[in-house]
Tab-separated table of C-alpha atoms in Angstrom:
chain	number	residue	atom	x	y	z
A	1	HIS	CA	-0.778	0.136	0.017
A	2	TRP	CA	1.857	2.983	-1.220
A	3	ILE	CA	0.468	5.218	2.162
A	4	SER	CA	0.427	2.654	4.827
A	5	VAL	CA	3.487	3.924	6.253
A	6	ILE	CA	2.063	7.013	7.364
A	7	TYR	CA	-0.904	6.061	7.992
A	8	SER	CA	0.215	2.487	9.611
A	9	GLN	CA	-1.751	3.738	13.015
A	10	ALA	CA	-4.569	3.900	11.722
A	11	PHE	CA	-4.848	0.559	9.576
A	12	VAL	CA	-3.895	-1.362	13.282
A	13	MET	CA	-7.171	0.971	15.194
A	14	LEU	CA	-9.207	-0.509	11.627
A	15	ALA	CA	-8.087	-3.913	12.437
A	16	ALA	CA	-8.437	-3.995	16.201
A	17	THR	CA	-11.909	-2.335	15.977
A	18	ILE	CA	-13.094	-5.300	12.825
A	19	ALA	CA	-11.551	-7.888	15.102
A	20	SER	CA	-13.614	-6.111	18.022
A	21	LEU	CA	-16.539	-6.754	15.565
A	22	GLY	CA	-15.511	-10.480	14.521
A	23	LEU	CA	-14.954	-11.903	18.168
A	24	MET	CA	-18.671	-9.820	19.311
A	25	LEU	CA	-20.443	-12.656	16.464
A	26	TYR	CA	-17.929	-15.283	17.366
A	27	THR	CA	-19.385	-15.488	21.149
A	28	LEU	CA	-22.149	-14.730	19.987
A	29	ARG	CA	-22.282	-17.496	17.560
A	30	ALA	CA	-20.873	-19.795	20.174
A	31	PHE	CA	-22.380	-19.395	23.459
A	32	PRO	CA	-26.319	-18.252	22.356
A	33	GLN	CA	-27.859	-19.429	26.316
A	34	ARG	CA	-26.828	-17.618	29.121
A	35	PRO	CA	-22.963	-17.020	28.349
A	36	TRP	CA	-22.334	-15.490	31.721
A	37	LYS	CA	-21.892	-19.099	32.369
A	38	HIS	CA	-18.326	-19.757	30.255
A	39	ARG	CA	-15.473	-18.646	31.151
A	40	ARG	CA	-14.084	-18.357	27.621
A	41	PHE	CA	-17.569	-15.949	26.232
A	42	LEU	CA	-16.108	-13.412	29.717
A	43	MET	CA	-12.397	-13.552	27.787
A	44	LEU	CA	-13.086	-13.539	24.614
A	45	THR	CA	-15.953	-10.681	25.353
A	46	GLY	CA	-13.029	-8.701	27.125
A	47	LEU	CA	-10.766	-8.971	24.729
A	48	ALA	CA	-13.391	-7.835	22.164
A	49	LEU	CA	-13.713	-4.487	24.592
A	50	LEU	CA	-9.888	-4.173	25.268
A	51	LEU	CA	-9.752	-3.919	20.781
A	52	SER	CA	-12.682	-0.809	21.084
A	53	ALA	CA	-11.163	0.680	23.580
A	54	PHE	CA	-8.195	0.668	22.149
A	55	SER	CA	-8.716	2.032	19.288
A	56	LEU	CA	-11.498	4.647	19.874
A	57	PHE	CA	-8.822	6.156	22.745
A	58	SER	CA	-6.575	6.050	19.542
A	59	THR	CA	-8.361	7.587	17.217
A	60	GLU	CA	-12.042	9.013	16.934
A	61	TYR	CA	-11.716	7.818	12.848
A	62	PHE	CA	-13.370	4.379	13.371
A	63	PHE	CA	-15.842	5.992	15.942
A	64	GLY	CA	-19.074	5.662	13.206
A	65	ILE	CA	-17.911	2.176	12.352
A	66	GLU	CA	-18.520	0.968	16.349
A	67	LEU	CA	-21.986	2.117	15.351
A	68	ILE	CA	-22.775	-1.215	13.122
A	69	ARG	CA	-23.092	-2.785	15.874
A	70	PRO	CA	-26.361	-3.905	16.943
A	71	LEU	CA	-27.114	-4.689	13.155
A	72	LEU	CA	-24.681	-7.177	13.070
A	73	LEU	CA	-26.261	-8.545	15.944
A	74	TRP	CA	-29.856	-8.832	14.465
A	75	PHE	CA	-28.760	-10.248	11.785
A	76	VAL	CA	-26.877	-13.507	13.478
A	77	ILE	CA	-29.726	-13.423	16.190
A	78	SER	CA	-32.689	-13.953	13.557
A	79	GLU	CA	-30.922	-16.833	12.229
A	80	SER	CA	-32.055	-18.681	14.974
A	81	GLU	CA	-35.049	-16.458	16.866
A	82	PRO	CA	-37.892	-15.417	13.663
A	83	VAL	CA	-39.884	-13.842	15.987
A	84	ALA	CA	-39.068	-10.131	15.264
A	85	ARG	CA	-39.205	-8.857	18.849
A	86	ARG	CA	-37.997	-12.080	20.713
A	87	ARG	CA	-34.711	-10.782	19.078
A	88	VAL	CA	-35.079	-7.206	21.541
A	89	ARG	CA	-34.578	-8.336	24.397
A	90	PRO	CA	-31.220	-9.973	23.509
A	91	LEU	CA	-29.683	-7.443	21.032
A	92	LEU	CA	-29.620	-5.152	24.169
A	93	TRP	CA	-27.626	-7.340	26.250
A	94	ARG	CA	-25.445	-8.428	23.867
A	95	TRP	CA	-25.131	-4.922	22.743
A	96	LEU	CA	-25.156	-3.007	26.564
A	97	PRO	CA	-21.143	-3.661	27.254
A	98	TYR	CA	-19.725	-2.160	23.922
A	99	LEU	CA	-22.465	0.869	24.039
A	100	ALA	CA	-21.678	1.458	28.044
A	101	LEU	CA	-17.645	1.736	26.405
A	102	LEU	CA	-19.342	4.032	23.691
A	103	VAL	CA	-21.099	6.402	25.686
A	104	PHE	CA	-17.981	6.621	27.607
A	105	PHE	CA	-15.663	7.295	24.888
A	106	ALA	CA	-17.944	10.082	23.263
A	107	VAL	CA	-18.466	12.093	26.691
A	108	TRP	CA	-15.133	12.270	27.099
A	109	ARG	CA	-14.070	13.378	24.149
A	110	ALA	CA	-16.038	15.952	23.534
A	111	PHE	CA	-16.073	17.229	26.913
A	112	LEU	CA	-13.580	16.220	29.031
A	113	PHE	CA	-10.501	15.856	26.623
A	114	ASP	CA	-8.324	19.200	25.068
A	115	ALA	CA	-7.353	18.488	21.889
A	116	ARG	CA	-4.482	20.151	19.929
A	117	THR	CA	-5.730	19.575	16.661
A	118	TYR	CA	-9.513	19.054	16.248
A	119	GLN	CA	-12.189	20.447	18.191
A	120	VAL	CA	-15.879	18.335	18.005
A	121	GLN	CA	-18.171	21.126	16.698
A	122	ALA	CA	-20.968	19.468	16.188
A	123	ILE	CA	-21.836	20.465	19.657
A	124	GLY	CA	-21.187	24.390	19.197
A	125	GLU	CA	-23.450	23.805	15.188
A	126	LEU	CA	-26.042	22.634	17.595
A	127	SER	CA	-26.894	26.453	19.165
A	128	ASN	CA	-27.906	26.892	15.259
A	129	GLY	CA	-30.836	24.846	16.017
A	130	ILE	CA	-31.016	20.749	16.307
A	131	PHE	CA	-33.275	20.782	12.544
A	132	ALA	CA	-30.280	22.869	11.149
A	133	THR	CA	-27.695	20.517	12.088
A	134	LEU	CA	-30.049	17.124	11.212
A	135	ILE	CA	-30.375	18.238	7.272
A	136	ASP	CA	-27.121	19.473	7.254
A	137	LEU	CA	-26.057	15.823	8.527
A	138	VAL	CA	-27.806	13.777	6.467
A	139	ARG	CA	-26.776	16.052	3.908
A	140	THR	CA	-23.188	15.451	4.825
A	141	MET	CA	-23.832	12.032	5.322
A	142	LEU	CA	-24.958	11.004	1.544
A	143	ILE	CA	-22.443	13.409	-0.452
A	144	PHE	CA	-19.251	11.498	1.733
A	145	GLY	CA	-20.874	8.097	1.526
A	146	PHE	CA	-21.432	7.847	-1.695
A	147	LYS	CA	-17.931	9.285	-2.559
A	148	GLY	CA	-16.686	7.095	-0.334
A	149	GLY	CA	-18.330	4.324	-1.461
A	150	LEU	CA	-19.393	4.319	-4.723
A	151	GLU	CA	-17.168	7.060	-6.436
A	152	ALA	CA	-14.249	6.040	-4.944
A	153	TRP	CA	-14.565	2.600	-7.052
A	154	GLY	CA	-15.018	4.622	-10.104
A	155	GLN	CA	-11.748	5.910	-10.572
A	156	THR	CA	-9.936	2.265	-10.528
A	157	PHE	CA	-11.267	3.003	-14.140
A	158	GLY	CA	-9.826	6.409	-14.371
A	159	VAL	CA	-6.196	5.613	-14.118
A	160	VAL	CA	-3.703	9.034	-15.124
A	161	ASP	CA	-2.498	8.337	-19.181
A	162	TRP	CA	-4.617	4.673	-18.972
A	163	LEU	CA	-4.575	5.237	-22.790
A	164	ASN	CA	-1.489	7.083	-23.692
A	165	PHE	CA	0.366	3.829	-24.759
A	166	SER	CA	3.681	5.993	-25.803
A	167	LEU	CA	4.511	5.860	-21.485
A	168	ARG	CA	6.083	3.674	-19.946
A	169	THR	CA	4.037	3.626	-17.135
A	170	THR	CA	0.862	3.256	-18.978
A	171	GLN	CA	2.195	-0.040	-20.826
A	172	ILE	CA	3.662	-1.228	-17.335
A	173	THR	CA	0.755	-0.376	-15.510
A	174	TRP	CA	-2.103	-2.174	-18.557
A	175	ALA	CA	0.674	-6.054	-18.275
A	176	VAL	CA	0.225	-5.374	-14.003
A	177	MET	CA	-3.711	-5.290	-14.853
A	178	ALA	CA	-3.830	-7.767	-17.216
A	179	VAL	CA	-1.957	-10.719	-15.326
A	180	SER	CA	-4.384	-9.272	-11.694
A	181	PHE	CA	-7.338	-9.679	-13.691
A	182	VAL	CA	-5.853	-14.070	-14.977
A	183	LEU	CA	-4.771	-15.137	-11.732
A	184	LEU	CA	-7.966	-13.252	-9.662
A	185	LEU	CA	-9.984	-14.660	-12.859
A	186	VAL	CA	-8.238	-18.061	-12.379
A	187	TYR	CA	-8.095	-18.322	-8.860
A	188	LEU	CA	-11.691	-17.509	-8.455
A	189	LEU	CA	-13.037	-19.579	-10.524
A	190	ASN	CA	-11.350	-23.000	-8.752
A	191	LEU	CA	-12.724	-21.843	-5.277
A	192	ARG	CA	-14.571	-24.856	-3.563
A	193	TRP	CA	-17.703	-22.417	-3.803
A	194	ASN	CA	-20.256	-24.178	-1.503
A	195	SER	CA	-21.924	-26.619	-3.194
A	196	ALA	CA	-25.379	-25.974	-2.524
A	197	ALA	CA	-25.107	-23.212	-4.840
A	198	THR	CA	-25.415	-24.451	-8.571
A	199	GLU	CA	-25.648	-21.579	-10.967
A	200	ASP	CA	-29.674	-23.042	-11.449
A	201	ASN	CA	-30.860	-22.617	-7.627
A	202	PRO	CA	-28.232	-19.439	-6.794
A	203	ASP	CA	-30.248	-18.819	-3.068
A	204	ALA	CA	-30.287	-22.361	-1.945
A	205	SER	CA	-26.891	-21.523	-0.716
A	206	GLY	CA	-29.435	-18.300	1.240
A	207	GLY	CA	-26.212	-15.050	-1.524
A	208	VAL	CA	-29.917	-13.459	-2.319
A	209	ARG	CA	-30.299	-12.621	2.027
A	210	TRP	CA	-26.778	-12.510	2.366
A	211	SER	CA	-26.646	-10.564	0.025
A	212	ARG	CA	-28.906	-7.481	1.198
A	213	GLN	CA	-28.118	-8.032	4.367
A	214	ALA	CA	-24.345	-6.585	3.449
A	215	ILE	CA	-25.885	-4.142	0.696
A	216	PHE	CA	-27.740	-2.331	4.017
A	217	ALA	CA	-24.638	-3.332	6.016
A	218	GLY	CA	-22.170	-1.582	3.874
A	219	VAL	CA	-25.256	1.256	3.431
A	220	ALA	CA	-25.324	2.180	7.156
A	221	LEU	CA	-21.566	1.827	7.532
A	222	LEU	CA	-21.004	4.145	4.363
A	223	LEU	CA	-23.584	6.547	6.454
A	224	LEU	CA	-21.915	6.105	9.914
A	225	SER	CA	-18.517	6.001	9.571
A	226	ILE	CA	-18.575	9.934	8.450
A	227	LEU	CA	-19.954	10.939	11.804
A	228	PRO	CA	-16.582	11.633	12.818
A	229	PHE	CA	-15.553	13.927	10.258
A	230	TRP	CA	-18.693	15.307	10.237
A	231	ALA	CA	-18.712	16.238	14.227
A	232	GLY	CA	-15.040	17.195	13.914
A	233	GLY	CA	-16.369	19.716	10.903
A	234	LEU	CA	-13.575	17.473	8.248
A	235	PRO	CA	-13.663	17.966	4.989
A	236	PHE	CA	-13.624	14.487	3.299
A	237	ASP	CA	-12.369	14.191	-0.836
A	238	LEU	CA	-11.196	11.505	-2.782
A	239	GLU	CA	-7.732	14.074	-3.614
A	240	PHE	CA	-4.823	14.492	-1.635
A	241	PRO	CA	-5.077	14.977	1.558
A	242	TYR	CA	-8.605	14.741	2.532
A	243	ASN	CA	-8.923	11.100	1.011
A	244	ARG	CA	-7.379	10.212	4.360
A	245	PHE	CA	-10.629	9.664	6.408
A	246	SER	CA	-11.376	7.206	3.692
A	247	LEU	CA	-9.701	4.473	5.608
A	248	ALA	CA	-12.969	4.436	7.690
A	249	MET	CA	-15.353	3.836	4.923
A	250	MET	CA	-13.374	0.859	3.283
A	251	PRO	CA	-15.634	-1.746	5.184
A	252	GLY	CA	-18.629	-0.215	3.946
A	253	SER	CA	-17.491	0.065	0.888
A	254	ALA	CA	-16.767	-3.191	0.582
A	255	LEU	CA	-19.686	-4.647	1.499
A	256	LEU	CA	-21.501	-3.263	-0.170
A	257	VAL	CA	-20.276	-3.559	-3.851
A	258	VAL	CA	-19.713	-6.973	-3.313
A	259	GLY	CA	-23.230	-7.050	-2.075
A	260	LEU	CA	-24.557	-5.414	-4.967
A	261	LEU	CA	-22.568	-7.775	-6.981
A	262	GLU	CA	-23.995	-10.842	-5.274
A	263	PHE	CA	-26.970	-9.964	-5.226
A	264	PHE	CA	-27.447	-8.646	-9.157
A	265	ILE	CA	-25.335	-11.238	-10.647
A	266	ARG	CA	-26.662	-14.648	-10.777
A	267	THR	CA	-24.092	-17.012	-11.996
A	268	LEU	CA	-21.136	-17.538	-10.052
A	269	ARG	CA	-18.215	-17.402	-13.834
A	270	GLN	CA	-19.970	-13.796	-14.026
A	271	LYS	CA	-19.355	-12.618	-10.566
A	272	ALA	CA	-16.479	-14.084	-10.716
A	273	LEU	CA	-15.273	-12.496	-13.986
A	274	LEU	CA	-16.683	-8.653	-12.622
A	275	LEU	CA	-14.664	-9.604	-9.352
A	276	ALA	CA	-11.495	-10.505	-11.128
A	277	LEU	CA	-11.935	-7.035	-13.393
A	278	LEU	CA	-12.643	-4.124	-10.257
A	279	LEU	CA	-9.661	-6.054	-9.037
A	280	ALA	CA	-7.405	-5.795	-10.949
A	281	ALA	CA	-8.574	-2.150	-12.001
A	282	ALA	CA	-7.966	-1.138	-8.463
A	283	ILE	CA	-4.434	-3.427	-8.515
A	284	GLY	CA	-3.710	-0.688	-11.386
A	285	PHE	CA	-4.811	2.347	-9.788
A	286	GLN	CA	-2.545	1.386	-7.406
A	287	PHE	CA	0.606	1.267	-8.956
A	288	GLN	CA	-0.418	4.171	-10.793
A	289	ALA	CA	-0.755	6.093	-6.924
A	290	ALA	CA	2.333	4.526	-6.266
A	291	ASN	CA	4.137	5.615	-9.746
A	292	THR	CA	3.174	9.423	-8.348
A	293	PHE	CA	4.241	9.445	-5.269
A	294	ARG	CA	7.862	7.941	-6.450
A	295	ARG	CA	8.010	10.723	-8.900
A	296	ASP	CA	7.364	13.560	-5.970
A	297	LEU	CA	10.167	11.778	-3.964
A	298	GLU	CA	12.554	12.312	-6.236
A	299	ASN	CA	11.562	15.925	-7.060
A	300	MET	CA	11.268	16.313	-3.482
A	301	ARG	CA	15.404	15.213	-3.738
A	302	ASP	CA	16.235	17.187	-6.252
A	303	LEU	CA	15.035	20.540	-5.450
A	304	PHE	CA	16.853	19.959	-2.112
A	305	TRP	CA	19.779	18.826	-4.263
A	306	GLN	CA	19.782	21.951	-5.712
A	307	MET	CA	19.150	24.040	-2.772
A	308	THR	CA	22.612	22.539	-0.821
A	309	TRP	CA	23.940	23.158	-4.012
A	310	ARG	CA	23.296	26.851	-4.485
A	311	MET	CA	22.953	28.032	-0.487
A	312	PRO	CA	25.775	25.480	0.842
A	313	ASP	CA	25.676	28.752	4.026
A	314	LEU	CA	22.375	28.713	4.705
A	315	GLU	CA	22.764	30.993	8.037
A	316	PRO	CA	20.711	29.470	10.467
A	317	ASN	CA	17.108	31.331	11.907
A	318	THR	CA	16.581	31.888	7.917
A	319	MET	CA	12.794	31.715	6.477
A	320	LEU	CA	12.285	30.571	2.875
A	321	VAL	CA	8.962	31.955	1.294
A	322	THR	CA	7.713	30.503	-1.639
A	323	TYR	CA	4.283	30.690	-2.920
A	324	GLU	CA	3.950	27.097	-3.418
A	325	LEU	CA	6.375	24.168	-4.958
A	326	PRO	CA	5.502	21.471	-7.678
A	327	LEU	CA	4.581	18.688	-5.217
A	328	ALA	CA	1.677	16.980	-4.555
A	329	TYR	CA	2.634	15.713	-1.475
A	330	TYR	CA	4.659	17.464	0.459
A	331	THR	CA	3.721	20.523	2.038
A	332	ASP	CA	5.534	23.617	3.635
A	333	ASN	CA	4.788	21.657	6.961
A	334	SER	CA	6.842	18.098	6.045
A	335	LEU	CA	9.352	20.066	4.186
A	336	SER	CA	10.372	22.201	7.454
A	337	ALA	CA	12.116	18.692	8.724
A	338	PRO	CA	14.188	17.762	5.932
A	339	LEU	CA	15.576	21.317	5.550
A	340	ASN	CA	16.245	20.747	9.089
A	341	TRP	CA	18.072	18.050	9.115
A	342	ILE	CA	20.395	19.112	5.825
A	343	TYR	CA	21.291	22.261	7.122
A	344	ALA	CA	20.683	21.495	11.175
A	345	PRO	CA	21.805	17.606	11.308
A	346	GLU	CA	24.027	18.687	15.548
A	347	ASN	CA	20.163	20.146	16.194
A	348	ARG	CA	19.440	18.624	19.521
A	349	THR	CA	16.355	20.886	20.528
A	350	ASP	CA	13.312	21.551	20.181
A	351	ALA	CA	13.984	24.691	18.517
A	352	MET	CA	14.352	24.827	14.217
A	353	PRO	CA	17.216	27.038	12.906
A	354	TYR	CA	14.561	27.323	9.627
A	355	ILE	CA	11.136	27.051	8.266
A	356	LEU	CA	9.461	26.755	4.711
A	357	LEU	CA	6.187	28.329	3.998
A	358	TYR	CA	4.076	28.697	1.203
A	359	LEU	CA	2.454	32.196	1.452
A	360	ARG	CA	-0.797	30.010	-0.513
A	361	THR	CA	-1.449	29.210	2.712
A	362	ARG	CA	0.523	30.827	5.115
A	363	SER	CA	-0.735	34.376	4.280
A	364	ARG	CA	-4.353	34.052	4.484
């Protein structure tokens, strides 16, 4: 992944959140009756709560994903309890410890924690009127949810210069996509599919029921994952740097797309073909994205090489000012770090003798 080092902590928190959800559902299936009498249930539930707390108190990125728990519990309980009203009580009992943790975190984050970066602005927005705030929330959910859920997948078919075959990167990208498509298709077609699912009877394994649940859960995850960013007044876009918020939307987006494929595509061969095509396009997009980062790194290195060659004796306490540099993934803040490493490598204090500022952003 082309930016996994920078956001490695976010991937760890996302993995902890998903593992917590999985443990919760596993304990529901493994201990359906009187679970508190089983020590293994208590241990696994404690681990699930610990993973959830670890993610929540490390970053609020995945706060919205936590709200999907009652829906997932409802799906699993419905497998053994056909009467809807009888599902409510076991759902509440299973959800209660996670709900208590979530409420505690929400109160701590909104009223007790002194954030140095982002404040919970939604509380102040309520002064403008609850109805107006709810309208803004719904509008933000729909716009961001569509971007992160479906429009993001559309990017995979809009690879930069993918029809300009005179470029070496385009040729390599197409080769990577072609090889990926063939390998994925062979793998998917040779999977040991459930013997109950045949092309003449695709509903036999509950595929349609599962697909509906996946679509519903995917949409819910997409909408709920917007909450922490809306509450913090943070913008979302598919372009750098605000595309980092789409990390929280990945589970919902994946569930939604797979659910749609499962629901509308009937035969296993067609599903394998479309899934292989989609994944191959995504791999090609990632390859192109990685290449843009590589080129940006080369441009940044060339910039500092030119500076050290042309300004070898830059005086301390110097401010470098420019409107903007032809760099896509570096800002003046991030460039100030290597600037100090190069010209003041012996500095071990908190003071920076050099700084680089963009007039485009700092003059506002």
